[in-house]
Short mmCIF file of C-alpha atoms and ligand atoms in Angstrom, two decimals:
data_model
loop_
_atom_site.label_atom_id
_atom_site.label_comp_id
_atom_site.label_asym_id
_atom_site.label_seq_id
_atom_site.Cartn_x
_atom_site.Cartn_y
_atom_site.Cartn_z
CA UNK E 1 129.64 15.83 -147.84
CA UNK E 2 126.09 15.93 -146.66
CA UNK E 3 123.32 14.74 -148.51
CA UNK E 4 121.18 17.82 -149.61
CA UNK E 5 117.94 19.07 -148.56
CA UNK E 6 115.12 20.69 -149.95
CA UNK E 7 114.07 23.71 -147.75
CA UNK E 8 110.49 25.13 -146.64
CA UNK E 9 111.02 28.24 -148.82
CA UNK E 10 113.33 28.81 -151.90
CA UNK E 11 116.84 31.00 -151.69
CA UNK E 12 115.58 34.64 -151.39
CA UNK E 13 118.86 35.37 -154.05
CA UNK E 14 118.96 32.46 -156.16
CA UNK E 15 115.39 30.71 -156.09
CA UNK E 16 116.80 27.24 -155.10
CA UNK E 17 115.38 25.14 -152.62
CA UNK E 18 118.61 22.87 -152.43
CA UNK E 19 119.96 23.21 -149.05
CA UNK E 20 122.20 21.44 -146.79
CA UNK E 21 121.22 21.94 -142.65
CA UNK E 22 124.59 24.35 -140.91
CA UNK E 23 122.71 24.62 -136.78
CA UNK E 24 119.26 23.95 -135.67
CA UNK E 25 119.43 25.77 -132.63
CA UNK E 26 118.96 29.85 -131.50
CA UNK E 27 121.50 30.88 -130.14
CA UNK E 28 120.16 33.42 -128.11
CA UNK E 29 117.24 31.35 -127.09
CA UNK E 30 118.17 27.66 -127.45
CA UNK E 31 114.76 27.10 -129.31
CA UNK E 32 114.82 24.78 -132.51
CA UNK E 33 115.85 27.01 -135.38
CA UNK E 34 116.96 25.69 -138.71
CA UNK E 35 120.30 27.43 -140.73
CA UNK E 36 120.85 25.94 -144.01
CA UNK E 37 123.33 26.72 -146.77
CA UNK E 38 121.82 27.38 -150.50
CA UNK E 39 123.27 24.57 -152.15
CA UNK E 40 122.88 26.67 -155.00
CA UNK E 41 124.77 29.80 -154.42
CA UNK E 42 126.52 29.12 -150.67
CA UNK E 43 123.81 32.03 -149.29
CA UNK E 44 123.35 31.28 -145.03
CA UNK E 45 119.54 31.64 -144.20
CA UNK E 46 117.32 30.53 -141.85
CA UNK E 47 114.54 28.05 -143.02
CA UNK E 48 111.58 29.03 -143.47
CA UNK E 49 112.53 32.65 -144.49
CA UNK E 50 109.59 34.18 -142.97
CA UNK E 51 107.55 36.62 -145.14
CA UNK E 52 107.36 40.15 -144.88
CA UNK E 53 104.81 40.61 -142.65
CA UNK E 54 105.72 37.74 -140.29
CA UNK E 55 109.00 39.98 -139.92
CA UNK E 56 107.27 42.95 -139.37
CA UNK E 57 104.93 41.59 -136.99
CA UNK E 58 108.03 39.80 -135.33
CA UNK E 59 109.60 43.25 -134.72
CA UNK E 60 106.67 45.29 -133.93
CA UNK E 61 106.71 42.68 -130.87
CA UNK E 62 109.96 43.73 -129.99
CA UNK E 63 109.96 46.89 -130.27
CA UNK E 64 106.89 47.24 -128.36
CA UNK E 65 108.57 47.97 -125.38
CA UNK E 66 110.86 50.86 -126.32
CA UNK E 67 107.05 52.59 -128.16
CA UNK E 68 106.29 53.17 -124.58
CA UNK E 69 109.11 55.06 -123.41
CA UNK E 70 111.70 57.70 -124.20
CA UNK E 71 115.23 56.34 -125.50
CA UNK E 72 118.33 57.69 -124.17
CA UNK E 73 121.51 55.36 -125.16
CA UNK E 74 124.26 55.03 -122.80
CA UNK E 75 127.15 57.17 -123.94
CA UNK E 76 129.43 54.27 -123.78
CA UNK E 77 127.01 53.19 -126.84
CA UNK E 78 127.22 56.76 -128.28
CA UNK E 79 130.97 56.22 -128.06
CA UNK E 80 131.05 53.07 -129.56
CA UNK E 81 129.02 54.05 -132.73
CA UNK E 82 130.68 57.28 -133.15
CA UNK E 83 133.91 55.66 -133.72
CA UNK E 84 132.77 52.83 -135.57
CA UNK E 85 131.06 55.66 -137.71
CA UNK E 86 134.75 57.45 -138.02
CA UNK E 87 136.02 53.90 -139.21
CA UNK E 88 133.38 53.25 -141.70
CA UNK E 89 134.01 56.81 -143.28
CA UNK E 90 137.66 56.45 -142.79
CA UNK E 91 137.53 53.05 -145.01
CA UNK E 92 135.17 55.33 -147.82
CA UNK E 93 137.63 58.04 -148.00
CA UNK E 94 140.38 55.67 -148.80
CA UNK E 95 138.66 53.68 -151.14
CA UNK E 96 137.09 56.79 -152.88
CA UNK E 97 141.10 57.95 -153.06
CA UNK E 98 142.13 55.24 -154.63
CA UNK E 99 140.20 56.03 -157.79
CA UNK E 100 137.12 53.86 -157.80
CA UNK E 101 134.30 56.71 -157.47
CA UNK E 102 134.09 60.31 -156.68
CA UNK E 103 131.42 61.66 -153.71
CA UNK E 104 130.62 65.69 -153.89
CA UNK E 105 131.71 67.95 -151.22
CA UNK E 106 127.51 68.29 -150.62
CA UNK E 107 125.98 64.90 -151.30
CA UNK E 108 123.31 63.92 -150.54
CA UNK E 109 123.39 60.88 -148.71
CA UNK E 110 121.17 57.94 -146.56
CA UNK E 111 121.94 55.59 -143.69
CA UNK E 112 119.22 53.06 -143.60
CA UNK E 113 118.78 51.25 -140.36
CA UNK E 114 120.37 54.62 -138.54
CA UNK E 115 120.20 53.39 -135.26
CA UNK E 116 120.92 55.83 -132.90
CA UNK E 117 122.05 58.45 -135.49
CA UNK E 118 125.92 58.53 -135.34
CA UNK E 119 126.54 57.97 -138.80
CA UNK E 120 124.22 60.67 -139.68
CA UNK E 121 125.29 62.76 -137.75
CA UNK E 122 129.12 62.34 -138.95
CA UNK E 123 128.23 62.67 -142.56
CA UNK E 124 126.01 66.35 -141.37
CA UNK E 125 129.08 67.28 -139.82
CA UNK E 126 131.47 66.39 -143.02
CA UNK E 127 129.36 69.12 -144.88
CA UNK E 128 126.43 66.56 -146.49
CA UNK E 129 122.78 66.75 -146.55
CA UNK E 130 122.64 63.65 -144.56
CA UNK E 131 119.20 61.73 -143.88
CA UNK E 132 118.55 58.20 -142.07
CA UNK E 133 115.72 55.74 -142.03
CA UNK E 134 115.11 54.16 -138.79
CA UNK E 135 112.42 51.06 -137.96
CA UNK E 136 112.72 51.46 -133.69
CA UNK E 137 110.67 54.67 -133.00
CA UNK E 138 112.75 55.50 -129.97
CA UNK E 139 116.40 55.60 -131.83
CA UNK E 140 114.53 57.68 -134.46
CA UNK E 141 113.08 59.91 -132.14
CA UNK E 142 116.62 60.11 -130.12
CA UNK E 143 118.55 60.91 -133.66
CA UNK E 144 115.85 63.26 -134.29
CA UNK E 145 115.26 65.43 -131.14
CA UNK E 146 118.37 64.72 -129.35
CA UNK E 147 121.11 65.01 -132.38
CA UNK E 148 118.81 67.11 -134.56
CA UNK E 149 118.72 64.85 -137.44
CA UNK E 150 117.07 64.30 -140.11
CA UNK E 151 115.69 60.81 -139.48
CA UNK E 152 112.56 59.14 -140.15
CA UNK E 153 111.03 56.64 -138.05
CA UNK E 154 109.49 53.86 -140.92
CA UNK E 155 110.41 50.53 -142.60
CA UNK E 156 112.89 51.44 -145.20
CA UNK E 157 109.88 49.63 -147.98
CA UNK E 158 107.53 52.11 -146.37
CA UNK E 159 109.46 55.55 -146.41
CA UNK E 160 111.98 55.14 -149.08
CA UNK E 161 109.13 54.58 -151.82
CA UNK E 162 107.36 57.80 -150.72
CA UNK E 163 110.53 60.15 -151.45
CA UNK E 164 109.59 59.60 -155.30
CA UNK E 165 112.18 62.47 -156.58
CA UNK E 166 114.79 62.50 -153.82
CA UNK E 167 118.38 61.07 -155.49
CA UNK E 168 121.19 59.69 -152.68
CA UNK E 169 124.86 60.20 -153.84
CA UNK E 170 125.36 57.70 -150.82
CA UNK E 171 123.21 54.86 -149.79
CA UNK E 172 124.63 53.51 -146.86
CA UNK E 173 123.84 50.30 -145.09
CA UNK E 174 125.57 48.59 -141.84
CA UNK E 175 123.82 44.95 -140.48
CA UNK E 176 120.70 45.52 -141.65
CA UNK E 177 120.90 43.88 -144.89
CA UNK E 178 121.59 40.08 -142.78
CA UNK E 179 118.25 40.99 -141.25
CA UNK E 180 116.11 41.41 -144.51
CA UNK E 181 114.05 38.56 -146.66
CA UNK E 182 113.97 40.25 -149.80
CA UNK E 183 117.81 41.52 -150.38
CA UNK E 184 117.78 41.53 -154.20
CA UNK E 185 114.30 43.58 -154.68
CA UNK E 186 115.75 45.92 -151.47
CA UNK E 187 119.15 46.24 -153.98
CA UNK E 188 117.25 46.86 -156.69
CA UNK E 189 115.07 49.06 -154.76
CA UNK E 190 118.23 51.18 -153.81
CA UNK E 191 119.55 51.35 -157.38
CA UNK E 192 116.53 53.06 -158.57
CA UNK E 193 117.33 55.85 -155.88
CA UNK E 194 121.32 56.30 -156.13
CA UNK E 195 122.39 58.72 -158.67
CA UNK E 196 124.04 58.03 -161.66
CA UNK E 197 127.73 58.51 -160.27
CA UNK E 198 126.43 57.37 -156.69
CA UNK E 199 127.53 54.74 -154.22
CA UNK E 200 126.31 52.05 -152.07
CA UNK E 201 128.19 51.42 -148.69
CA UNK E 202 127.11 48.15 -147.15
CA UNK E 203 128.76 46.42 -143.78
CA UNK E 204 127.66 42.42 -142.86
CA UNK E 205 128.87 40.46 -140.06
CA UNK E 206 131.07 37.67 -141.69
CA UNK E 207 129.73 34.67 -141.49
CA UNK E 208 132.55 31.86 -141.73
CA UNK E 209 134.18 34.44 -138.53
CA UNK E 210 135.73 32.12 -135.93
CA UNK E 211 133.65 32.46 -132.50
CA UNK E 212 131.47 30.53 -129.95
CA UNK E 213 129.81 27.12 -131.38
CA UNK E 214 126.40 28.71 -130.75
CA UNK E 215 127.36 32.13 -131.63
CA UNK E 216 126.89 32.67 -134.83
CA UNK E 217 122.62 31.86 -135.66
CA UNK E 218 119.84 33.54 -134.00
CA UNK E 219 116.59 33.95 -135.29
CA UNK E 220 116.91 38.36 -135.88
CA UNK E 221 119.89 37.43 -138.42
CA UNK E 222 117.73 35.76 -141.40
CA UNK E 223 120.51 35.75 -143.86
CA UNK E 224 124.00 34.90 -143.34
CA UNK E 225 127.25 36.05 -145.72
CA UNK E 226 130.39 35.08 -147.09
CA UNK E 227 132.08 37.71 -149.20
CA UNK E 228 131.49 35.14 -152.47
CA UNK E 229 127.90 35.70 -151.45
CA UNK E 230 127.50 39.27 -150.74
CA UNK E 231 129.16 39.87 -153.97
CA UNK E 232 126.34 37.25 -155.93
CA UNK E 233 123.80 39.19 -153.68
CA UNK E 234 124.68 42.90 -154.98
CA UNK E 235 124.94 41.78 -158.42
CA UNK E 236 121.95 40.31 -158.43
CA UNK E 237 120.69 43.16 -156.78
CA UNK E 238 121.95 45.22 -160.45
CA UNK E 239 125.12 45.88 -158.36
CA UNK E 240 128.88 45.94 -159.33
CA UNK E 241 131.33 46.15 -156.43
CA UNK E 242 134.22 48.31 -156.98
CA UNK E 243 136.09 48.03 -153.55
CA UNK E 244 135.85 45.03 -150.91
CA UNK E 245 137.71 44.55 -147.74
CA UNK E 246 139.33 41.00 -146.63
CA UNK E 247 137.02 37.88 -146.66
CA UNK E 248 138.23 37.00 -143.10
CA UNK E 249 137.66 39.80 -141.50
CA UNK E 250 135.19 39.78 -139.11
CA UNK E 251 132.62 42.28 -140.78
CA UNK E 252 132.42 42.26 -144.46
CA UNK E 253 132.05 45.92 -146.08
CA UNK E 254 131.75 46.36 -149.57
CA UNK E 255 131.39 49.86 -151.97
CA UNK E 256 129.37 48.95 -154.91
CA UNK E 257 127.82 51.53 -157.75
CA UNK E 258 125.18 50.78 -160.12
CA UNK E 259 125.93 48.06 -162.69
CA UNK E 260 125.82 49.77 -166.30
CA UNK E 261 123.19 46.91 -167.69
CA UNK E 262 120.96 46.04 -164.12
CA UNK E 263 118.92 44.05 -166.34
CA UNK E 264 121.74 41.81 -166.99
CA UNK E 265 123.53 42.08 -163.68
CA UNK E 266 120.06 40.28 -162.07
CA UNK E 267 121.24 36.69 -163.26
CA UNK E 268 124.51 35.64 -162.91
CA UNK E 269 126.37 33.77 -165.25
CA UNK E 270 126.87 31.15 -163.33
CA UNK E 271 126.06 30.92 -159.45
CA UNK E 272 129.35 30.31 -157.57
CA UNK E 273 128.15 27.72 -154.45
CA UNK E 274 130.44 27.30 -151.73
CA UNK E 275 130.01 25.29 -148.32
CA UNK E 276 132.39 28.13 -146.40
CA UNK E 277 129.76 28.46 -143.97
CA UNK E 278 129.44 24.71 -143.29
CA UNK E 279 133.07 24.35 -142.82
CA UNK E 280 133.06 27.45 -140.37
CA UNK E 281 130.58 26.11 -138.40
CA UNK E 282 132.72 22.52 -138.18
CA UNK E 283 135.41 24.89 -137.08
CA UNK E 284 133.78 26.08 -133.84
CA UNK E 285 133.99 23.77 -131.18
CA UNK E 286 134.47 24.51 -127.67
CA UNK E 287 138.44 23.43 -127.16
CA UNK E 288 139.04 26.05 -130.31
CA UNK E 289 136.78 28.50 -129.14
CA UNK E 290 138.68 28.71 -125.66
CA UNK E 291 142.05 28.23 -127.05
CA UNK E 292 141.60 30.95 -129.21
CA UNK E 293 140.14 33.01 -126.44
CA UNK E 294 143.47 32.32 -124.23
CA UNK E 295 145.81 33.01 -127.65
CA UNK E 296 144.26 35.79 -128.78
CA UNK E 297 143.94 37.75 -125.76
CA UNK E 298 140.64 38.96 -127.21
CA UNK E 299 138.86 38.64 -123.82
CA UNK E 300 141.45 41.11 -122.27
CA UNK E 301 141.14 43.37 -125.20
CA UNK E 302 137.21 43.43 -124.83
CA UNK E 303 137.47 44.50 -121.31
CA UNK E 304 140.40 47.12 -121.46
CA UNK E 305 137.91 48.31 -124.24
CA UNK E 306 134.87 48.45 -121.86
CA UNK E 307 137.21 50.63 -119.52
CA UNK E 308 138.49 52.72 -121.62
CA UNK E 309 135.10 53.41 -123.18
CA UNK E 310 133.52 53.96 -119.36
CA UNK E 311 136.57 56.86 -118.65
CA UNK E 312 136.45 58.32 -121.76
CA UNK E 313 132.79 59.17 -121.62
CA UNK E 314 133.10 60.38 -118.03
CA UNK E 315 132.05 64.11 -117.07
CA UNK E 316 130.29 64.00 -120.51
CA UNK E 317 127.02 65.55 -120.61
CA UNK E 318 125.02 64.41 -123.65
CA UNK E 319 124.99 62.69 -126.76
CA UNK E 320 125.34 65.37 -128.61
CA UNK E 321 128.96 67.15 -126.99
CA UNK E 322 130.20 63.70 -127.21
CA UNK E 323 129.59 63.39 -130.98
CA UNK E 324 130.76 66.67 -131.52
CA UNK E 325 134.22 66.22 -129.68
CA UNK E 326 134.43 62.90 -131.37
CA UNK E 327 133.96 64.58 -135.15
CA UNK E 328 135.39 67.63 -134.49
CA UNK E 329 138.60 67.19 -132.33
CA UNK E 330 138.52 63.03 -133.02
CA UNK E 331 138.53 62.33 -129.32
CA UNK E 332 140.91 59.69 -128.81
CA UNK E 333 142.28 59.28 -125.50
CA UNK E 334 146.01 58.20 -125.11
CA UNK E 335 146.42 54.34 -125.00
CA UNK E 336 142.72 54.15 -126.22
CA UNK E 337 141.83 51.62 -128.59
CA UNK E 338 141.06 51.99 -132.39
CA UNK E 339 137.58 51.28 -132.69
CA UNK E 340 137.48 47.49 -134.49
CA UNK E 341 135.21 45.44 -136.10
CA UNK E 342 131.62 47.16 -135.82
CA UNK E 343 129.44 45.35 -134.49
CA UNK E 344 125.37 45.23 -135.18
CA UNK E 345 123.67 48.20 -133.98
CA UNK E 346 120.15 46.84 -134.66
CA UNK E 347 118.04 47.10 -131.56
CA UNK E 348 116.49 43.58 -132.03
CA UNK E 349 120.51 42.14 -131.76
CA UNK E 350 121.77 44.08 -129.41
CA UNK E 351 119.74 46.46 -126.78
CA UNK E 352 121.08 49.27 -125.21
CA UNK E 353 122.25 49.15 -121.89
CA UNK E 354 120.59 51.43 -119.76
ZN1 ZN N 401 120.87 30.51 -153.34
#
């Protein structure tokens, strides 16, 4: 067991400054960047948490780029997201079946972070009045002109505020939430706009998920969960989840719907800490990472993925009749993959290829 540190800024969840160090390195970049674990309440973040404007400003830069020019996402991406989007709604519908919540045949639902507008666009075609939220003004504009959403280019603390009456039956949320400095006031934030019977969808990347050694922390991910966290997180947040999947899997996707006191719900009981992260991070060494690689045949998969992705799209002729094969006929070809584990479709993690 480490000794424990006291970080630069507090836990953004549980306001304790008791840390102990997981990487100090970006993996993207190979600058210094420190990871710590909340001693307090096993929450991954980087230290310092920057503040709301330094994130802002940080994305801003960029995005600066893509303000300059149209957006057009490869369909390959198009196909990726649509599926993932099918998957995500797929997982809802069984959950909702199972008895834990109820969503009209006309909700009204929001996908914050939208990306490129697939999920949107699914939950238009499945009879809702769907909106999005979308920070990179060239998916926003794409969702918007292209797919003929309705999407609105903003921060989500920006635009969400302004619709002052609107009520979602369906807040949804995929990898955006790992990206945020303020989850529990952006939870609480959310609960004041759900409906009384309404739902909150929310996908993270795992963070204890077996992969490279340097992998896993890079500066655009500011918070890092385990499924004990995420849980803490949305309660705090004046959350109670009613439907989970496994803690292992690679993405962690929880259904939650307002907690009946959120007053109560914002402290915990007791804060559950865990070191899950720390001991993932021991886990990843190089001689594991490529013995896993050569067991798992995950490589392979990847790139029969990749090709499968590249035919399928082929003699397709926009976003648009791609998304509406995919949702209206559910475009698989034969031998094609499932889509898996979703990965993050924020710009500032992964860019289009183009
Ligand atoms: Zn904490």
């Amino acid at each position: 067991m480490s000794a424990s540190h006291i970080a630069s800024t507090p836990c953004p969840v549980c306001g304790s400054q008791a840390i102990e160090p997981i990487a100090r390195v970006d993996g993207k970049t190979g600058e210094t960047l420190l990871t710590v674990n909340c001693s307090a309440c096993g929450l991954g973040r980087i230290d310092p948490l920057p503040t709301q404007p330094e994130l802002e400003a940080w994305y801003t830069h960029r995005y600066r780029q893509d303000y300059k020019q149209a957006v057009s996402p490869a369909l390959r991406h198009v196909l990726r997201a649509g599926r993932n989007a099918l998957d995500r709604w797929g997982w809802l519908q069984t959950q909702l079946a199972q008895g834990v919540g109820h969503l009209p045949s006309s909700a009204v639902t929001l996908d914050i972070g939208a990306s490129s507008g697939e999920f949107v666009d699914l939950m238009r075609q499945r009879g809702m009045q769907a909106h999005g939220i979308e920070p990179h003004a060239g998916y926003a504009a794409h969702a918007r002109e292209t797919l003929g959403l309705s999407v609105e280019h903003g921060a989500l603390h920006q635009v969400l505020p302004r619709q002052a009456d609107q009520r979602f039956d369906l807040i949804s949320m995929f990898h955006v939430l790992e990206h945020l400095v303020d989850p529990v006031e952006t939870l609480r934030l959310f609960a004041r706009k759900v409906s009384p019977q309404g739902h909150l969808l929310i996908e993270v990347p795992n963070a204890t998920r077996f992969c490279a050694p340097r992998y896993m922390f890079f500066r655009a991910h500011t918070l890092y969960f385990t499924q004990a966290s995420l849980h803490q997180t949305l309660r705090a947040g004046g959350w109670s989840v009613v439907a989970h999947n496994h803690a292992d899997d690679d993405n962690l996707m929880v259904l939650a719907r307002p907690a009946p006191d959120p007053g109560a719900a914002h402290v915990p009981a007791s804060w559950q800490p865990g070191r899950a992260l720390i001991e993932a991070q021991n886990r990843r060494t190089w001689p594991a990472y490529l013995a896993d690689q050569l067991r798992s045949g995950r490589w392979l998969r990847k790139l029969r993925q990749r090709q499968e992705e590249k035919q399928a799209v082929r003699g397709v002729s926009s976003a648009r009749s791609l998304l509406d094969a995919l949702y209206q006929d559910e475009l698989r070809l034969p031998g094609a993959p499932a889509a898996t584990s979703g990965g993050c479709s924020q710009p500032a993690c992964k860019p289009w290829r183009r």
